[in-house]
XYZ file of C-alpha atoms in Angstrom:
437
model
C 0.000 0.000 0.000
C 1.336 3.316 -1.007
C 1.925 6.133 1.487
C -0.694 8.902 1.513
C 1.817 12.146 1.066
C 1.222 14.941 3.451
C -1.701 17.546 2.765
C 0.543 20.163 2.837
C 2.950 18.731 0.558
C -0.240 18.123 -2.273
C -1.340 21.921 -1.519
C 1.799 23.107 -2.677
C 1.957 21.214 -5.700
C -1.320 22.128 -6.346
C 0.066 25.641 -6.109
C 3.055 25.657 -7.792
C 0.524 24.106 -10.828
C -2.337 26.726 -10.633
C -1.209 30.002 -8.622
C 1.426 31.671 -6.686
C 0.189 32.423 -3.554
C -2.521 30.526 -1.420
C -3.399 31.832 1.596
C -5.811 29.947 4.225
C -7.965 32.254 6.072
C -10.485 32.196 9.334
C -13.709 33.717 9.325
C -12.763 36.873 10.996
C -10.242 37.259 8.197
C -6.728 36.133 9.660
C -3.905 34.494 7.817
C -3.939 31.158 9.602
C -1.624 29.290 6.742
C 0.633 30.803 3.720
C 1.793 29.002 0.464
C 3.848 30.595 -2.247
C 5.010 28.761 -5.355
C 8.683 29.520 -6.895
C 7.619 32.462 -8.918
C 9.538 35.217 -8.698
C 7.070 37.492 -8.596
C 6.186 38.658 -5.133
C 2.413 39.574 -4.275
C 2.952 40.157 -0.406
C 5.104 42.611 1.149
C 4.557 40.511 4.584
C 5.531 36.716 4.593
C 6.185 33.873 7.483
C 4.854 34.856 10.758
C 5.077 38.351 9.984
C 1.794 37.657 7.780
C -0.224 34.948 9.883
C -0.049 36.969 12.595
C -1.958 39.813 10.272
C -5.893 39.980 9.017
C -5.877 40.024 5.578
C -6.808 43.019 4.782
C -3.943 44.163 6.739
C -1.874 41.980 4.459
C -3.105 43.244 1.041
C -2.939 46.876 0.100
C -5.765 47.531 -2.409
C -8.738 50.350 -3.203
C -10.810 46.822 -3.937
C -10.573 45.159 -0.085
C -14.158 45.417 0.267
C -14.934 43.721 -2.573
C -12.737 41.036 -1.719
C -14.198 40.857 1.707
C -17.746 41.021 0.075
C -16.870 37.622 -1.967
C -15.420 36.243 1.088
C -18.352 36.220 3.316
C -20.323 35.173 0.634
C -18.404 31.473 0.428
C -18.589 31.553 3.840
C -22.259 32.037 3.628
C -22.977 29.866 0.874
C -19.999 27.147 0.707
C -19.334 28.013 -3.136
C -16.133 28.693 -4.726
C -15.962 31.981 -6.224
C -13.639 34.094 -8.223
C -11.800 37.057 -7.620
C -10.310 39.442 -9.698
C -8.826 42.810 -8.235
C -5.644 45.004 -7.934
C -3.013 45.065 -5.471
C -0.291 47.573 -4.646
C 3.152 45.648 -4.335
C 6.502 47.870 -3.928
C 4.382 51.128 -4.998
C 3.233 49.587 -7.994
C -0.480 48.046 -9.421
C -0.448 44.235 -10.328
C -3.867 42.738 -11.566
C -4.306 39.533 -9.940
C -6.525 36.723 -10.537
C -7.847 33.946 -8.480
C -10.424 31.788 -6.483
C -12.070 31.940 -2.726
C -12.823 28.665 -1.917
C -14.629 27.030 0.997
C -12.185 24.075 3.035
C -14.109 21.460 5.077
C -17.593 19.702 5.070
C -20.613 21.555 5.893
C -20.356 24.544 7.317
C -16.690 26.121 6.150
C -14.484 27.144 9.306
C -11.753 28.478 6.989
C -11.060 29.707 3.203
C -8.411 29.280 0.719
C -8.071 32.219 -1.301
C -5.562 31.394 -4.396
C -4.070 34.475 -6.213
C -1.930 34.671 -9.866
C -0.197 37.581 -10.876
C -1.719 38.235 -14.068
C -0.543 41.886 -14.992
C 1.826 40.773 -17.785
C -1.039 38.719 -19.235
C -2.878 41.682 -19.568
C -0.070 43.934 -20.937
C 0.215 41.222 -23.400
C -3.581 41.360 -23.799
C -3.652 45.050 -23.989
C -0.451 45.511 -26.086
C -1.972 42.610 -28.554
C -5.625 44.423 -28.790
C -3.013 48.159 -29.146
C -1.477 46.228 -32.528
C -4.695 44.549 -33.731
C -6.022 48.235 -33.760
C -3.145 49.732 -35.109
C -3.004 46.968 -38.010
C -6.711 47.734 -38.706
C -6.195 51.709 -39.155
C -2.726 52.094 -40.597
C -3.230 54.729 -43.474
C -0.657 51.802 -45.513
C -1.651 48.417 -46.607
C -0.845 45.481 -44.075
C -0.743 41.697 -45.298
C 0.556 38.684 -43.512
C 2.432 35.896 -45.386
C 2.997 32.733 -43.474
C 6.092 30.091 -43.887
C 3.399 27.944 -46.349
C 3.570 31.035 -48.562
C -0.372 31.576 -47.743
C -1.643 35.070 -47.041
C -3.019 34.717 -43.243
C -4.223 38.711 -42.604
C -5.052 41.490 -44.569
C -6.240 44.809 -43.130
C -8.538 47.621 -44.495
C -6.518 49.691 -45.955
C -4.920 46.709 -47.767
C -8.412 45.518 -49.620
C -8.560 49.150 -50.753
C -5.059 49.223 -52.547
C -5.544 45.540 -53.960
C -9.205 46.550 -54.637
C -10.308 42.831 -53.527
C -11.850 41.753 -50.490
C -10.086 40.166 -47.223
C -11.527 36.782 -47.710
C -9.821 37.254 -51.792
C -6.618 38.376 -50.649
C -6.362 35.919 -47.820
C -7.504 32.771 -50.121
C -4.146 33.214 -52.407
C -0.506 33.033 -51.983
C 2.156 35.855 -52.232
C 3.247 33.971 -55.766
C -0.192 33.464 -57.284
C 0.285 34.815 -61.054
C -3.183 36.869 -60.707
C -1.228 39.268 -58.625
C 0.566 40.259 -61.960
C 3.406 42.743 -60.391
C 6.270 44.039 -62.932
C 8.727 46.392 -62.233
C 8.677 49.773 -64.164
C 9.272 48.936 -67.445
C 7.028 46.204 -67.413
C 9.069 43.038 -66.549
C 6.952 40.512 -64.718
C 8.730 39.960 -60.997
C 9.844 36.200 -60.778
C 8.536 34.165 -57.676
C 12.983 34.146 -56.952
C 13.140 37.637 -56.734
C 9.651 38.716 -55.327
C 10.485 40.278 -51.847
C 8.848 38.031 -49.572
C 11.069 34.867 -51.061
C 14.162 36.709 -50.287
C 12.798 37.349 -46.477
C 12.067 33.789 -46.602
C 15.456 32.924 -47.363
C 17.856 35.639 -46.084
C 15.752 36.948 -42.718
C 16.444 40.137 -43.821
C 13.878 43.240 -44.450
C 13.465 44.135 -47.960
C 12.072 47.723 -47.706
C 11.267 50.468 -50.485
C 10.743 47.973 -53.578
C 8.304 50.039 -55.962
C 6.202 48.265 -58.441
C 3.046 48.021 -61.329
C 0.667 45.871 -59.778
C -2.545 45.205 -62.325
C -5.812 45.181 -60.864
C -8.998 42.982 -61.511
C -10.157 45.469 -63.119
C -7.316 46.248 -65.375
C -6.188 49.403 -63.920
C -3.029 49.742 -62.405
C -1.359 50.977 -59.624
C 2.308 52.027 -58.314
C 2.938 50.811 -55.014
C 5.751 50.913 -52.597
C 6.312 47.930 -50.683
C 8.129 46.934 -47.363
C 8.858 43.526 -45.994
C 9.683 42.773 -43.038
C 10.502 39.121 -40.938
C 8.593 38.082 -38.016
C 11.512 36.023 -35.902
C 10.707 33.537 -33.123
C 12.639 32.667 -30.147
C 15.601 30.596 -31.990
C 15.862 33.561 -34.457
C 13.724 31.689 -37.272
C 11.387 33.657 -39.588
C 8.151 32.697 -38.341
C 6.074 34.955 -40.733
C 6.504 38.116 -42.945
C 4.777 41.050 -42.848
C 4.430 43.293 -46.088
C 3.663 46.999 -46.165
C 1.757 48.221 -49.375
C 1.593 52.006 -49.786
C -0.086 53.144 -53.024
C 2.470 56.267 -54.421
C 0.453 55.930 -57.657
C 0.075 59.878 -57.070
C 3.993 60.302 -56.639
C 4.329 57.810 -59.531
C 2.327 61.137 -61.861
C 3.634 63.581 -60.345
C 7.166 62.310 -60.973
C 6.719 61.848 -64.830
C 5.051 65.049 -64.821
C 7.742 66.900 -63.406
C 10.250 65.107 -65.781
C 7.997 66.010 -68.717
C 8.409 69.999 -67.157
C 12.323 69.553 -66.975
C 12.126 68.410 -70.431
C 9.817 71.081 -71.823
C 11.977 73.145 -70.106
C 15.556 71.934 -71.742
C 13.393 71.976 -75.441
C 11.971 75.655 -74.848
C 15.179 76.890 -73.620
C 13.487 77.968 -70.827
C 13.779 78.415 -66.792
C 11.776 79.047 -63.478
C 12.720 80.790 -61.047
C 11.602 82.111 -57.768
C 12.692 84.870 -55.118
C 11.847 84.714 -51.613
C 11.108 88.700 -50.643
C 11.811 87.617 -46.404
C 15.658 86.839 -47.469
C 16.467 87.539 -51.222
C 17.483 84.167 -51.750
C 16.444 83.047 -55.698
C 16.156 79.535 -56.336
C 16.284 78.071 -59.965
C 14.518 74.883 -61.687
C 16.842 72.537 -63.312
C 16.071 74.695 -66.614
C 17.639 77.464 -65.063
C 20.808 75.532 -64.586
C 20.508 73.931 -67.678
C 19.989 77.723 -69.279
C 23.569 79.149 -68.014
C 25.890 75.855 -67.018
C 26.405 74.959 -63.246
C 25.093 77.718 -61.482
C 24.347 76.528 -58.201
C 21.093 77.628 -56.891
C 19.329 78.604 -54.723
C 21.595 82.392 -54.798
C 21.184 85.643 -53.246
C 19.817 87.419 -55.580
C 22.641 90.368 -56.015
C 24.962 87.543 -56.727
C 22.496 86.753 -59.554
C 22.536 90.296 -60.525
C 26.186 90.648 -61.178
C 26.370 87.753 -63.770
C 24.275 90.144 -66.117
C 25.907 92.515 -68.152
C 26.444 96.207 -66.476
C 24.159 97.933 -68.636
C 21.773 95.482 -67.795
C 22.050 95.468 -63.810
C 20.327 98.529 -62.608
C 16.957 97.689 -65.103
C 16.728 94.305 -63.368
C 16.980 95.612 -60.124
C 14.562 98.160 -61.223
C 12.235 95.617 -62.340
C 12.186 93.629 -59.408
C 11.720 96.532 -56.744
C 8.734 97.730 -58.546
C 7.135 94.038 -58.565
C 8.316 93.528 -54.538
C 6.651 97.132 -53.795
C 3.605 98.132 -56.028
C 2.688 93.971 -57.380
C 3.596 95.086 -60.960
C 4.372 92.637 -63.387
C 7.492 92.478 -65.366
C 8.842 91.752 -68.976
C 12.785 92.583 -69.790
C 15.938 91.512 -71.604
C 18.992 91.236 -70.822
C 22.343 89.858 -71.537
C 23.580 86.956 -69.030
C 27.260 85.820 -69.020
C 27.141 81.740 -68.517
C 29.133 79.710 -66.441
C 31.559 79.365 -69.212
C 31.967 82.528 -69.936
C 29.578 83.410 -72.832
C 27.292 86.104 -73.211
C 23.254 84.672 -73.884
C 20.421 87.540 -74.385
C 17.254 86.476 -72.208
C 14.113 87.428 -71.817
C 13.180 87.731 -67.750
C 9.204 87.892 -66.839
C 8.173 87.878 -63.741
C 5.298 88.553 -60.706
C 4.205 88.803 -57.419
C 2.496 85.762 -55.552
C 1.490 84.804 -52.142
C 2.091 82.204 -50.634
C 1.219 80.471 -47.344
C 1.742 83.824 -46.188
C 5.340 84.542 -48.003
C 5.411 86.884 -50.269
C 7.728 85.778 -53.623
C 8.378 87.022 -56.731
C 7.991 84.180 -59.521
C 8.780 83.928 -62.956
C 10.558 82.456 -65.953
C 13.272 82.974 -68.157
C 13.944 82.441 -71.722
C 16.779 82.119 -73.910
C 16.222 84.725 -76.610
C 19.996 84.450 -78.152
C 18.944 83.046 -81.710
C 16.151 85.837 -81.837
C 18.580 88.344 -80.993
C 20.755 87.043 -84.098
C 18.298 86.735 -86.294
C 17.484 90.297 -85.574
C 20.903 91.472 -86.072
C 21.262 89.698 -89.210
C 17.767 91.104 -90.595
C 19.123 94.582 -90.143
C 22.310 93.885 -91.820
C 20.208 92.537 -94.389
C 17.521 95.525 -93.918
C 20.432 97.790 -94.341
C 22.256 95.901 -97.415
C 18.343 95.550 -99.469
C 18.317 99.550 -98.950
C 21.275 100.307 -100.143
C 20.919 98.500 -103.112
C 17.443 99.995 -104.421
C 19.042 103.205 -103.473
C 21.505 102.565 -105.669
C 19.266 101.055 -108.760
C 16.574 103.542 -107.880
C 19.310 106.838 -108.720
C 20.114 104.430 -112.116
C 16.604 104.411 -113.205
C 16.241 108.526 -112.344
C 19.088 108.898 -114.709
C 17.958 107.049 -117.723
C 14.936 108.403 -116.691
C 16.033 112.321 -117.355
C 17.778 111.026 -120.326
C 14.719 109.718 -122.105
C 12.653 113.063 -121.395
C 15.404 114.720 -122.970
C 15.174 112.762 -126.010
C 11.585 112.903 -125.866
C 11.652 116.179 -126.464
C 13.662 116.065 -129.493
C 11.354 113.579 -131.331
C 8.701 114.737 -133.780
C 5.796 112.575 -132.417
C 2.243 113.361 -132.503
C 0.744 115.633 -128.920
C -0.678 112.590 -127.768
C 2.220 109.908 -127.699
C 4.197 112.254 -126.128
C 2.427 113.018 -123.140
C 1.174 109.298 -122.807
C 5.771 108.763 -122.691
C 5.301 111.671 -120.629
C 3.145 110.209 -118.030
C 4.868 106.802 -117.960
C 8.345 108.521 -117.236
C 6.763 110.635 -114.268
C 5.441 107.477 -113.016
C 8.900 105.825 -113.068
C 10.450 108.741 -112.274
C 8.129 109.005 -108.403
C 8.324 105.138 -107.909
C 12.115 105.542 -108.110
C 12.346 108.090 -105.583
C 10.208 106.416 -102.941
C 12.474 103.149 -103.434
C 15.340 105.376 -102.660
C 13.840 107.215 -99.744
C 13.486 103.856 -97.737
C-alpha cells in the first residue's frame, strides 16, 4: 500500500501548478496558513509569521478590499467557490491579480483558501496585442501577412482598398499566385525568386522600399511601394513576414510630370525661377541651370545680378523693386554671361504671388539668343536691301532724265508724247520712294 503524502505537501503542488500564492484564512479574516510557489514574482510585502499573525486586509494593500471581503463572506455564507479578480499595490506599484475563494471542510466552512496569480503581464500582453490589432486595422498603408506555407493569413482595411479585392480574396491566395501580376517599371513581370517576400524567406532580412506596377482585376493599375519585413521567433527563425503596401500611384504622376516639365523646359530653352522677398534668396529649376551651365542655386539674388551685363544690372533691379513694392508685373531683356563665360540675351518675366503667407516674386526665363541674331542679321540685311534699291533707284532717275530729254527732241504726234510723258513721271516718283526707304 502506497503512502498517503502529506496535505501540505499536495497543496503546494497544487500551487506551484495553478497560482502563486494561497493563503488559508479564518472567518474573521486572519492568515492562519501561507503558500507561495517559486515564482519570482512577489504579491505580499509581509511573509512567514510576519503575515499569519496579520488579518488580511492588513496583508493586502488595495482600493478593492471590500470587494474582496464582500466575496469572502459570501463562500462563507454559501460554501461556493468563487472568483476574484482585483488590484493590489506591491513595492508602490499596481499588479492585476486573478484567483479563487474557496470554501475548506464539510458543511459549514471554518476556513477559506483564497488562491491568487499575478496576471498583470497577461494583460499587458492582452492590452499591447488588442493596441497592434487596432493599429493593423487603421494604418493609413496596406498590411498583409504571409505565413512560412507562402499563404496570405491577414489582410487589413486599408490593404483591400489598394488591392481593390476583399479580405476573404486576398487571404484565399498566396504571395506567388500569377493573378497578382506585379512588374517592375518597365514592365518586366517579378519572378517568384526575386519577389520580396522569397528573399525574407530565405535571407531573414527586411526588404524595404521595392516600388512596383501591380494590375488590378479590373485592369487598372497601380504604383505601389512595398516593405517587408521578418517576423523572428525565439531561436531567431522567420516565423512569418509582414508586407507593407503604400499606393504612391500619385507620386508615380507627379514624378513623370515633373520630368515632362524639366524636359519642356531643356526643349523651350526655358527656366523658373523664384525669389523669396523675407531673405532675397532666388532659387532656380533645373532649366535654369541647364539655361547658363552649373550655377548653383538657390543664390542671393545680387549675386544673380552681377552675372548680367552692367548695362543690364540697374533695369533688373529696377524691375524687381517695382514688382516687390507696387505687385507690378514684369517683362525685360537682358544679356547673361554663362558659367563658361559666354554672353546669352534672355528674356526675364516675372510677378508677385502669395504664398502660405510669403510673399515671392515668380517667374521664368527664356533664352532669346537666336532671336537676338536673327534680328541682327535682318538689319544687316535691312540695311544691305536699302542700299541697293538706293543705288538702282538713282540708275533708273538717270535714264529716266535722259529719255525726257530725247523725248523732247522727237517729232511725235501731242498725244504719244504726253502718254511717254506720263509713264516717265510714273517711273520717275516710284524711283524716288524706293530710294527714300
Amino acid at each position: 500500500m502506497s503512502e498517503t503524502p502529506p496535505t501540505r505537501l499536495v497543496l503546494q503542488s497544487l500551487l506551484d501548478a495553478t497560482a502563486e500564492v494561497a493563503l488559508l484564512i479564518d472567518s474573521d479574516g486572519l492568515v492562519v496558513e501561507e503558500l507561495r510557489n517559486d515564482s519570482d514574482h512577489e504579491l505580499l510585502d509581509y511573509g512567514g509569521e510576519e503575515l499569519t499573525s496579520k488579518t488580511l486586509w492588513n496583508a493586502l494593500r488595495s482600493s478593492q478590499l471590500e470587494h474582496l471581503r464582500t466575496t469572502i463572506e459570501k463562500v462563507f455564507d454559501c460554501g461556493e467557490t468563487r472568483p476574484v479578480d482585483i488590484q493590489i499595490r506591491v513595492e508602490g506599484k499596481t499588479r492585476q491579480v486573478e484567483g479563487t475563494v474557496s470554501p475548506v471542510g464539510d458543511g459549514e466552512p471554518r476556513f477559506v483558501l483564497l488562491t491568487i496569480e499575478d496576471t498583470t503581464q497577461q494583460m499587458d500582453r492582452q492590452r499591447a496585442r488588442d493596441l497592434l490589432s487596432r493599429v493593423f486595422e487603421v494604418a493609413p498603408i496596406g498590411i498583409v501577412v504571409v505565413e512560412l506555407s507562402g499563404n496570405i493569413s491577414r489582410a487589413n482595411r486599408r490593404a483591400e482598398d489598394i488591392l481593390n479585392l476583399e479580405r476573404e480574396e486576398i487571404t484565399s491566395r498566396t504571395y506567388k499566385d500569377q493573378e497578382w501580376n506585379i512588374t517592375y517599371d518597365d514592365g518586366t513581370p517579378i519572378a517568384s525568386d526575386e519577389h520580396p517576400v522569397t528573399k525574407v524567406l530565405q535571407t531573414g532580412e527586411p526588404v524595404l522600399g521595392l516600388e512596383h506596377w501591380i494590375e488590378l482585376p479590373d485592369g487598372t493599375k497601380k504604383w505601389l511601394s512595398s516593405h517587408s519585413a521578418p517576423v523572428l521567433d525565439e531561436e531567431g527563425d522567420v516565423e512569418c513576414v509582414v508586407v507593407g503596401l503604400d499606393d504612391i500611384t500619385h507620386v508615380k504622376s507627379r514624378e513623370e510630370r515633373l520630368e515632362w516639365l524639366v524636359r519642356s523646359e531643356e526643349l523651350a530653352d526655358i527656366g523658373g525661377w523664384e525669389l523669396d522677398l523675407n531673405t532675397d534668396i532666388l532659387r532656380g529649376t533645373a532649366g535654369m541651370s541647364q539655361l547658363h551651365g552649373d550655377d548653383d542655386y538657390p543664390l542671393p539674388l545680387e549675386e544673380v545680378i552681377t552675372l548680367y551685363h552692367p548695362d543690364d544690372r540697374q533695369d533688373i533691379r529696377d524691375a524687381i523693386t517695382a514688382c516687390r513694392e507696387e505687385g507690378s508685373p514684369f517683362e525685360i531683356e537682358a544679356r547673361r554671361r554663362t558659367a563658361d563665360g559666354y554672353e546669352r540675351w534672355v528674356r526675364m518675366a516675372g510677378e508677385r504671388v502669395e504664398e502660405e503667407g510669403t510673399k515671392k516674386v515668380r517667374g521664368v526665363l527664356r533664352d532669346i539668343t537666336v532671336d537676338k541674331e536673327r534680328e541682327q542679321r535682318l538689319s544687316v540685311m535691312n540695311r544691305v536691301l536699302r542700299h541697293n534699291i538706293r543705288n538702282r533707284a538713282n540708275v533708273i532717275l538717270g535714264h529716266a532724265d535722259l529719255v525726257k530729254d530725247e523725248l523732247e527732241k522727237l517729232d511725235v504726234p501731242e498725244e504719244i508724247k504726253t502718254e511717254q510723258q506720263e509713264l516717265l513721271d510714273s517711273i520717275e516718283k516710284t524711283s524716288k520712294e524706293g530710294r527714300d526707304l
